[in-house]
Coordinates of C-alpha atoms and ligand atoms in Angstrom, one line a residue:
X1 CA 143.0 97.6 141.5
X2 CA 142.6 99.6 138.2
X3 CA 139.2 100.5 137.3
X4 CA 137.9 98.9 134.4
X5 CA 136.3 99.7 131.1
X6 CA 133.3 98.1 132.1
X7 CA 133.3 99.9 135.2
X8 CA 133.4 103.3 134.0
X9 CA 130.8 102.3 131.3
X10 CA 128.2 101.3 133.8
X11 CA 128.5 105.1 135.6
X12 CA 128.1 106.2 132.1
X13 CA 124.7 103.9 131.9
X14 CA 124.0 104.8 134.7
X15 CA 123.8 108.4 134.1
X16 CA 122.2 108.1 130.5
X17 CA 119.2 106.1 132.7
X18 CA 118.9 108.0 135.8
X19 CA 118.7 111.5 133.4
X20 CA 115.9 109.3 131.0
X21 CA 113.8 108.5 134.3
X22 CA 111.8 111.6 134.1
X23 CA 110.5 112.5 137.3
X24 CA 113.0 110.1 139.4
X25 CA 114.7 113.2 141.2
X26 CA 118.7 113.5 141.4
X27 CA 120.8 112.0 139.3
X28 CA 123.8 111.0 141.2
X29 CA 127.3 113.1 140.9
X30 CA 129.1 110.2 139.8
X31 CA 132.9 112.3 140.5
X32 CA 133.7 110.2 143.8
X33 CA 132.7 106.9 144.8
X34 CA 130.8 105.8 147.4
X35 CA 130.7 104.2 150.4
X36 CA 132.3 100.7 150.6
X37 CA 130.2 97.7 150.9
X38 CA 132.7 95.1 151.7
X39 CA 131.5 91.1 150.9
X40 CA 133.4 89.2 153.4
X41 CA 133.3 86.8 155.9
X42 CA 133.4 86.8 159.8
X43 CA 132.7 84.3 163.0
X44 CA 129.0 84.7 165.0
X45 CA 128.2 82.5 167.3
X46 CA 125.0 80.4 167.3
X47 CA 123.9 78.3 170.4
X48 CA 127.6 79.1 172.1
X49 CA 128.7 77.5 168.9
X50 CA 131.6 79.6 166.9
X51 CA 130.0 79.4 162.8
X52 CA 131.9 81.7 159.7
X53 CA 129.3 82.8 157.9
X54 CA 129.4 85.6 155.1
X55 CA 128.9 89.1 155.8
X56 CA 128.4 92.8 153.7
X57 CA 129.8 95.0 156.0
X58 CA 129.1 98.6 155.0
X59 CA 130.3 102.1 157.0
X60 CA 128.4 101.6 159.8
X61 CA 127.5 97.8 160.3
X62 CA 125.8 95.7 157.8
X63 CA 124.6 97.0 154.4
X64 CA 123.7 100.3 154.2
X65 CA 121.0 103.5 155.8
X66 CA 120.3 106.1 153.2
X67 CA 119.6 109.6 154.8
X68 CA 116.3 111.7 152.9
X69 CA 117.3 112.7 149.5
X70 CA 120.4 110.9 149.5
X71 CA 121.1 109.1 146.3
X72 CA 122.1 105.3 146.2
X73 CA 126.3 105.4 145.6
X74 CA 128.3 102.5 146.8
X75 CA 131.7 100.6 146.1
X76 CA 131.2 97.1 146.4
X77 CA 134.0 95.0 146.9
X78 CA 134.6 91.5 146.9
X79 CA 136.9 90.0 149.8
X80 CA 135.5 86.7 150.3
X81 CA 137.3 83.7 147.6
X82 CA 134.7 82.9 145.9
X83 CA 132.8 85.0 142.9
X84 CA 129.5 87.0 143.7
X85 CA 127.1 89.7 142.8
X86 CA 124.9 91.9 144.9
X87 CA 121.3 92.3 144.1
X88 CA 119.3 95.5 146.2
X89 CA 116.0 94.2 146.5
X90 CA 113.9 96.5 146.2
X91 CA 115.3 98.8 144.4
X92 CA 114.4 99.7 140.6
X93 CA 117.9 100.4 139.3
X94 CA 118.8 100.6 135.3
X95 CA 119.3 96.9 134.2
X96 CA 123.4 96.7 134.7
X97 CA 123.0 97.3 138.5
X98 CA 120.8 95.0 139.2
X99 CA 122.9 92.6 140.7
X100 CA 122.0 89.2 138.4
X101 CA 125.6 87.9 137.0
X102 CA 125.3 88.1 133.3
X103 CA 122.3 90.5 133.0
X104 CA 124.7 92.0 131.6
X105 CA 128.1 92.4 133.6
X106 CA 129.5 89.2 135.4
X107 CA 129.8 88.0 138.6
X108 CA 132.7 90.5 141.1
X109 CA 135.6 88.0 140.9
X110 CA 137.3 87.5 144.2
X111 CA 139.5 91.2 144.8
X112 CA 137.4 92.8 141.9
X113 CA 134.9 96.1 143.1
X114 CA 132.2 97.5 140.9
X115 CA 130.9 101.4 141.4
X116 CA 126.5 101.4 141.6
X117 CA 124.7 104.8 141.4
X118 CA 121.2 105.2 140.7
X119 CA 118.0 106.7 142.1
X120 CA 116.8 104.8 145.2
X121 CA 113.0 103.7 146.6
X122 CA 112.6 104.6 149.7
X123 CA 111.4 102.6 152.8
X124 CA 112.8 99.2 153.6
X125 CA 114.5 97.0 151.1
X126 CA 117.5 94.7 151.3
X127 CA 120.8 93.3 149.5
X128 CA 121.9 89.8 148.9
X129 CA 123.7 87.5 146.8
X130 CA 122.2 86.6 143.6
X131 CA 125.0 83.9 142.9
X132 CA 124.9 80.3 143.8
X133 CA 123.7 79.4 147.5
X134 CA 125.3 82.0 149.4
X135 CA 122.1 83.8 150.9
X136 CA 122.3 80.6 153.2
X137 CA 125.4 81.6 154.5
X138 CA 123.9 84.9 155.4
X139 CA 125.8 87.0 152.7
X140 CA 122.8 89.6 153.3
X141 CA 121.9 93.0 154.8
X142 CA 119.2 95.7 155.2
X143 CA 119.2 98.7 152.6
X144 CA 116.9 101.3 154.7
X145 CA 115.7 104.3 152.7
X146 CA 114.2 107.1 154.9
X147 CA 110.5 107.9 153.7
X148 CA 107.5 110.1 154.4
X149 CA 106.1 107.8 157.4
X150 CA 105.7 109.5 160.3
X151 CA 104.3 108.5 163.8
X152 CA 107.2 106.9 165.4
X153 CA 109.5 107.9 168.8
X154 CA 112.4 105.8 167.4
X155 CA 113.0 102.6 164.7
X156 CA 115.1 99.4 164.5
X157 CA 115.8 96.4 162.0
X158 CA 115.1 93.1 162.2
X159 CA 117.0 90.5 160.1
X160 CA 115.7 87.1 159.9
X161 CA 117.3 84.3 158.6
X162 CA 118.0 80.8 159.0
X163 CA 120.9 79.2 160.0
X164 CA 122.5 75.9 159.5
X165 CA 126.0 74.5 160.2
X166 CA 126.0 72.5 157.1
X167 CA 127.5 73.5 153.5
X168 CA 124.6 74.7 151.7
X169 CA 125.9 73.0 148.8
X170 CA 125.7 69.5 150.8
X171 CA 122.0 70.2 151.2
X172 CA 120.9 71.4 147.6
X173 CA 122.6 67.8 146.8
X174 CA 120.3 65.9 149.3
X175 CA 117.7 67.7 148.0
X176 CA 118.5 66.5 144.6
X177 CA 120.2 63.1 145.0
X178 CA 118.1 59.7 145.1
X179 CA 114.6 59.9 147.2
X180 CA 114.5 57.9 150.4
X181 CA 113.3 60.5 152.6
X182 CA 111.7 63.1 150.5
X183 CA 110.0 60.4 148.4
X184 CA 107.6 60.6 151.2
X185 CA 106.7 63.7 150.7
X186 CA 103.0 64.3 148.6
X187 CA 100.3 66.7 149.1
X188 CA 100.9 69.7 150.4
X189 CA 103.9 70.8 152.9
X190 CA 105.9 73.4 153.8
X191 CA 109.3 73.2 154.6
X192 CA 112.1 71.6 152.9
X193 CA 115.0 72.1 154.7
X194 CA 115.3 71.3 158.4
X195 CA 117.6 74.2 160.5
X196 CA 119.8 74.2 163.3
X197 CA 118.4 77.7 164.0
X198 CA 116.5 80.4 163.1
X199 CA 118.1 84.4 163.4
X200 CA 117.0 87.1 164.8
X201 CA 120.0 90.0 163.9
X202 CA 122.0 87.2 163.9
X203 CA 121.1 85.9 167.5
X204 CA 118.9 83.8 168.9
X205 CA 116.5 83.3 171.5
X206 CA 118.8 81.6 173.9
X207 CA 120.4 85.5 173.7
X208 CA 117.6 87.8 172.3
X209 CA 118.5 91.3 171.8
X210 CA 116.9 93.1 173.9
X211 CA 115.3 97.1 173.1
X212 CA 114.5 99.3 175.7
X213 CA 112.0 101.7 175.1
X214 CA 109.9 104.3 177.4
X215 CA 106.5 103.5 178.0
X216 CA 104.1 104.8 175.8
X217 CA 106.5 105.4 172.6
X218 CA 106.1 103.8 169.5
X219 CA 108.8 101.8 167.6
X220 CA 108.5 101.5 163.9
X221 CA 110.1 98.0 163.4
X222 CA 111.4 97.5 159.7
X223 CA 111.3 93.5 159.1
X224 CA 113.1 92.0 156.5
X225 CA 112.7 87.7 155.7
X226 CA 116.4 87.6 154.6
X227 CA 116.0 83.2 155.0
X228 CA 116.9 80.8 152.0
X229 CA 113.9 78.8 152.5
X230 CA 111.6 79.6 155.9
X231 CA 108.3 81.5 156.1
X232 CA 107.8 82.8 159.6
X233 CA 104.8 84.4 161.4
X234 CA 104.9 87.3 163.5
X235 CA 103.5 87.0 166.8
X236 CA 103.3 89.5 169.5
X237 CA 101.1 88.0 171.9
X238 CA 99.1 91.0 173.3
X239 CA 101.2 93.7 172.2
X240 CA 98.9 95.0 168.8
X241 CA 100.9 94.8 165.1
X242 CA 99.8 97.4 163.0
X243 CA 101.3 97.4 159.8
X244 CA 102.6 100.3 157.8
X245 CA 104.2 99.1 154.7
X246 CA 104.5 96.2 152.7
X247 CA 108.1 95.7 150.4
X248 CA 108.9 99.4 151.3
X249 CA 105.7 100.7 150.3
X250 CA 103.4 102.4 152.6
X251 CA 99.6 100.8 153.4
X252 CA 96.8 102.5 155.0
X253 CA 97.7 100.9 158.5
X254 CA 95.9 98.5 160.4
X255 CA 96.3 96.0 162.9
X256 CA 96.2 92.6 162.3
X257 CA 97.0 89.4 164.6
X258 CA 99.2 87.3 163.0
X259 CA 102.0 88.6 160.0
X260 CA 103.3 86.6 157.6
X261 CA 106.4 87.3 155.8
X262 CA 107.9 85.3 153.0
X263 CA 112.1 85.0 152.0
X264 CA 112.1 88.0 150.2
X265 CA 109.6 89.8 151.6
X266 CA 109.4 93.0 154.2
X267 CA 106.9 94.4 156.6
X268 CA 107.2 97.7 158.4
X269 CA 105.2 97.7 161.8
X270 CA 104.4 100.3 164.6
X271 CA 104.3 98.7 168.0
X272 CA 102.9 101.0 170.6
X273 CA 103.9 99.9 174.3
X274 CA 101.6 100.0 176.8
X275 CA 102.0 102.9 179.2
X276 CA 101.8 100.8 182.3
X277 CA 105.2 99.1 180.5
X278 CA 106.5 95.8 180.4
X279 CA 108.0 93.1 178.3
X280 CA 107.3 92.3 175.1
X281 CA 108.5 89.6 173.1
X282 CA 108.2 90.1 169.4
X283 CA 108.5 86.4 167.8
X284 CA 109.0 84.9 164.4
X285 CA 107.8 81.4 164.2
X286 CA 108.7 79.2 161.4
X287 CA 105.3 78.6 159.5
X288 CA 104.3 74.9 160.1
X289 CA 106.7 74.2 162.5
X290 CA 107.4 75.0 166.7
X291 CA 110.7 76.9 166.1
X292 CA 110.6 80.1 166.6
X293 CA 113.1 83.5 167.1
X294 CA 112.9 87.2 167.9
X295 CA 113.9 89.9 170.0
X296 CA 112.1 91.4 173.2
X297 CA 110.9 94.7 173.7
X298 CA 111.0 96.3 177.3
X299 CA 109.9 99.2 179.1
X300 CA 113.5 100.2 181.7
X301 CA 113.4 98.4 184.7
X302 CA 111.0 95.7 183.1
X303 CA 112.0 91.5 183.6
X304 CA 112.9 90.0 181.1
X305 CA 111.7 86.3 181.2
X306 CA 113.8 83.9 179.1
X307 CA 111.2 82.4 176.1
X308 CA 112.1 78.8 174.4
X309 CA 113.4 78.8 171.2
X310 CA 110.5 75.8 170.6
X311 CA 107.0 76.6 171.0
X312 CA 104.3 74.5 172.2
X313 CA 102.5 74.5 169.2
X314 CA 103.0 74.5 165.4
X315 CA 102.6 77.8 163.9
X316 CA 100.3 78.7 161.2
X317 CA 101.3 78.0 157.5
X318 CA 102.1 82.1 156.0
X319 CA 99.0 82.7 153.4
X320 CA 97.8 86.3 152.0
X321 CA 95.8 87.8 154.8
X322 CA 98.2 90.6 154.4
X323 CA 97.4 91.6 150.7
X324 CA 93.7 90.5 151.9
X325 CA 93.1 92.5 154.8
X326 CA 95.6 95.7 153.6
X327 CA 95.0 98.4 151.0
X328 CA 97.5 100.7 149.0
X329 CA 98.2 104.2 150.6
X330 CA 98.3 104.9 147.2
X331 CA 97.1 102.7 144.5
X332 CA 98.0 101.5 141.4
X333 CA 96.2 103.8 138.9
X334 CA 93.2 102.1 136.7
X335 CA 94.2 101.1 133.4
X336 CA 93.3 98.3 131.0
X337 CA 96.0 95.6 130.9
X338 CA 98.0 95.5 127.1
X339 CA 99.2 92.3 128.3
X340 CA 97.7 89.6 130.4
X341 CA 100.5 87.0 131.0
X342 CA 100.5 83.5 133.2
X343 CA 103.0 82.3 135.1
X344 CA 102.8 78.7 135.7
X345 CA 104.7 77.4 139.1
X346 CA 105.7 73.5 138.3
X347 CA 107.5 71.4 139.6
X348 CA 107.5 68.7 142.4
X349 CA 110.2 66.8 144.9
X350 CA 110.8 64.1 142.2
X351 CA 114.3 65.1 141.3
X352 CA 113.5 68.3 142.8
X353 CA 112.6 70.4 139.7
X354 CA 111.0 73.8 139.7
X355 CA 109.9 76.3 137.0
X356 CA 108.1 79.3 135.8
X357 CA 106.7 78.9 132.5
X358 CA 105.5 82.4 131.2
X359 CA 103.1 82.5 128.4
X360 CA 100.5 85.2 126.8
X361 CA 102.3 88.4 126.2
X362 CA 101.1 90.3 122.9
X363 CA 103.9 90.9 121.5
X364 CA 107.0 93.2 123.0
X365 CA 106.7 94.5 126.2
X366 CA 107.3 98.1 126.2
X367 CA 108.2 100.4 129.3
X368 CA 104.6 102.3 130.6
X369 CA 102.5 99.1 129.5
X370 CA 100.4 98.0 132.1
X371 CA 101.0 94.3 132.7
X372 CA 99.0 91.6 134.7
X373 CA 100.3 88.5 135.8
X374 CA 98.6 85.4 137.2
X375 CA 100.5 83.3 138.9
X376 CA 99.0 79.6 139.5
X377 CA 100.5 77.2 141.3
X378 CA 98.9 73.6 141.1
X379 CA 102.1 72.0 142.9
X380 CA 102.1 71.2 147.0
X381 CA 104.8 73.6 148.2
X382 CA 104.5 77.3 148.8
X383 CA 106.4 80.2 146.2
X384 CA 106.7 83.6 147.6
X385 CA 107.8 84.7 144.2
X386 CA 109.5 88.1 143.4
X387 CA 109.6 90.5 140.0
X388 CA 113.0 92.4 139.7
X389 CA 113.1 96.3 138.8
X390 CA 109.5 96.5 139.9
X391 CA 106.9 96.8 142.3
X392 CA 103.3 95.4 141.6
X393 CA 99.6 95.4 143.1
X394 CA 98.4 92.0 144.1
X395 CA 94.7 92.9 142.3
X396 CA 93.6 88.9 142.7
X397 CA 93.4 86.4 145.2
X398 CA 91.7 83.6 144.3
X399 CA 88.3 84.9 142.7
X400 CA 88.5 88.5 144.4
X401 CA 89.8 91.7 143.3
X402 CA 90.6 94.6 144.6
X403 CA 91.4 98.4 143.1
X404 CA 93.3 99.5 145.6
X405 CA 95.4 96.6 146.3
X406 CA 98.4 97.1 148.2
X407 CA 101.7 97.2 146.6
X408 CA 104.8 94.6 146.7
X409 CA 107.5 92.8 145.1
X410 CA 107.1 89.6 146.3
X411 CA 103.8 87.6 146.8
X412 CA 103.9 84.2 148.0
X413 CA 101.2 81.8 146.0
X414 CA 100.1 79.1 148.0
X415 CA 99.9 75.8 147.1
X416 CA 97.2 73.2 146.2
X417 CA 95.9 75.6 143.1
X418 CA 97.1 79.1 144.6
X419 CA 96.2 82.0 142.1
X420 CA 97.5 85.3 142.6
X421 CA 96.9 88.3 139.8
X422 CA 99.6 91.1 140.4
X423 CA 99.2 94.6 137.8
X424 CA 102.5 96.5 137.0
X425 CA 103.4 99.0 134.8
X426 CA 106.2 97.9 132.5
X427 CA 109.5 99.8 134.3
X428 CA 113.3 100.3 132.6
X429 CA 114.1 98.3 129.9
X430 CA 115.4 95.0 130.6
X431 CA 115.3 91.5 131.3
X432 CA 113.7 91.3 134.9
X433 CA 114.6 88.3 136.7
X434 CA 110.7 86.8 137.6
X435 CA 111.7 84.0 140.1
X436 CA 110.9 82.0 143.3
X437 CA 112.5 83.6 146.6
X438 CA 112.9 79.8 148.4
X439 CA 116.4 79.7 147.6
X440 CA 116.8 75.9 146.8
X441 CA 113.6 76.7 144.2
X442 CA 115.3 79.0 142.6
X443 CA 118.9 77.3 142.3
X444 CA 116.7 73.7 140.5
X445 CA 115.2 76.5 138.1
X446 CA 112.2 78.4 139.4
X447 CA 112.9 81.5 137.2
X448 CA 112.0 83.1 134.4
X449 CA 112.5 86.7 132.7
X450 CA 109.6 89.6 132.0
X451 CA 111.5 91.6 129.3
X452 CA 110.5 95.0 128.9
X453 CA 111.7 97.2 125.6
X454 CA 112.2 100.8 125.1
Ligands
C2O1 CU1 115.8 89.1 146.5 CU2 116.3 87.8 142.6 O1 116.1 88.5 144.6
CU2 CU1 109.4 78.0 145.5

């Protein structure tokens, strides 16, 4: 493969950015490339059923760990037959790594490689597709950025998805073809897409992974919602969850029962186990529905009782205790808003349309300008909705708001006349993708762009 033109432009970009980012530390040495993250496919089995599913297989398992300090450098490389792009979510990258085909390079053609280097965000963030359906067929994998939280004996990942043996394809076309069954479906509800199972690290609860830890220690869990379309809640039974970050950010901690996390969204927990040991299953139950996944926790020597993959109950629908209940480590400083903009969530299962119309920005938005953005959504389904190249405050719920709000990149609004207000300062210049992270959403056209000039 001979490097490209284009390829040796972007490190150029990339350098003329990463040196314009005051205060943004390192600038990576852009002399050798780096690690290989290769987009490709392999066989898992779900339910003693073999599946090929997509995979980004990076030096040492899926996606990629960065040590303290270490800059973000990676060689992607596209071995699967079909085109794709990689979007780190999460990250703030200059514009041309972002990952969106188009905005402004293209898609990686099958064989093609691109080199990224930029200034990473620490704490735990993730990398997908940003082309066609593919996040479906799990072409997705952590990006974990060591931080400053401390307080933990030892840490693990857990990837959730959700999993079907049909062509994802197959089921955006049912979503969109004629109406017998969907027809049926007015007023509020949650879930679109019905699944043949729900992932936790690529297993499920017919063959949980299993973590043994010493009693007494504390594990900080990094979850990530890498599903196309399912909401889950986190359930511990008695085992406390206190929280820790939000989207990579850190929150003042605090425990609270039940955690919802969105597609798109990530929350960082500590789990303390009990000194008298035991074991501990930590579960994520689809939102509205019985299903459920996880892994178990267990002191050495512990039992390990099998758990149902079906609860008895439905769980909770996700909602915004999180951005309710938590508050910012550190905040968002005060400053009046230059623009106030709405974003309008339409859209409805008739012909299965969905948008974002964007509306009220004075003029150009310039990097440093503090934004706010209220996002309404008068429709019956849930948006956990995500800004690229930044991360925001979610100031207003409803009526309420909050200085110290903590800080994310992806808020879900809920539906029947949700409003959520998030506050940003306008970041590189750009156009940032602004779009819904339920997957099928997003492919019928909830999206839009926030463009931010020099
Ligand atoms: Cu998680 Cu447009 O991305
Ligand atoms: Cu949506």
């Amino acid at each position: 493969m001979t490097l490209s033109r284009r390829t040796l432009l972007l490190g150029a970009t990339a350098l003329a950015a990463g040196a314009a980012a005051a205060g943004h530390g390192l600038v990576p040495a852009l002399a050798a490339p780096g690690p290989t993250l290769r987009l490709g496919s392999r066989v898992i089995e779900v339910n003693g059923r073999a599946a090929t599913v997509m995979a980004i297989e990076g030096p040492a398992g899926d996606g990629l760990r960065l040590a303290p300090g270490a800059p973000f450098r990676a060689r992607l490389r596209n071995a699967l037959d079909q085109e794709t792009l990689i979007h780190w979510h999460g990250q703030t990258p200059p514009q041309d790594q972002d990952g969106v085909a188009g905005i402004p390079l293209p898609s990686l053609q099958p064989g093609e490689q691109r080199d990224y280097a930029f200034t990473p965000r620490a704490g735990t963030h993730w990398m997908h597709s940003h082309v066609g359906l593919s996040v479906q067929s799990l072409l997705a994998a952590p990006l974990i950025v060591a931080d400053e939280l401390t307080g933990f004996d030892t840490e693990h990942v857990l990837l959730l998805q959700d999993f079907t043996f049909r062509d994802p394809e197959e089921i955006f076309a049912e979503l969109t073809g004629p109406m017998d069954d969907h027809a049926m479906m007015h007023g509020v509800h949650l879930n679109d897409v019905a699944y043949d199972a729900f992932l936790a690290n690529h297993r499920t609860l017919a063959d949980p992974e299993v973590l043994r830890l010493a009693p007494g220690s504390r594990l900080r869990l990094r979850l990530i919602n890498a599903a196309a379309s399912s909401s889950f809640v986190i359930d511990s039974g008695a085992l406390p969850l206190e929280v820790v970050a939000l989207d990579g950010t850190p929150v003042v901690p605090r425990t609270i029962d039940l955690v919802p996390i969105t597609p798109g969204q990530r929350v960082d927990l500590r789990l303390t186990l009990p000194k008298a040991g035991g074991s501990f299953p930590i579960l994520a139950r689809r939102e509205g529905e019985t299903a459920r996944t996880g892994l178990i926790l267990a002191t050495p020597g512990a039992a390990i009782g099998r758990v149902a993959a079906q609860a008895d109950a439905a769980a909770p629908a996700a909602d915004n205790r999180l951005e309710r209940l938590l508050r910012a480590a550190r905040p968002l400083a005060a400053a009046t808003p230059v623009h106030r903009l709405t974003g309008d969530l339409g859209g409805n299962h008739m012909g299965y349309h969905w948008s974002i119309a964007l509306n009220g920005a004075r003029g150009p938005i310039r990097s440093g300008e503090r934004v706010e953005l209220t996002l309404v959504n008068g429709g019956g389904m849930p948006h956990p909705i995500h800004l690229h190249g930044h991360h925001f405050a979610v100031i207003g719920l409803g009526g309420e708001t909050r200085p110290d709000a903590a800080l994310r990149d992806t808020v879900l609004v809920p539906p029947g006349g949700g409003r959520v207000t998030v506050a940003f300062d306008a970041g590189r210049p750009g156009r940032w993708m602004l779009h819904c992270h339920q997957l099928y959403h997003h492919h019928a056209g909830m999206m839009g762009f926030v463009t931010v000039e020099a």
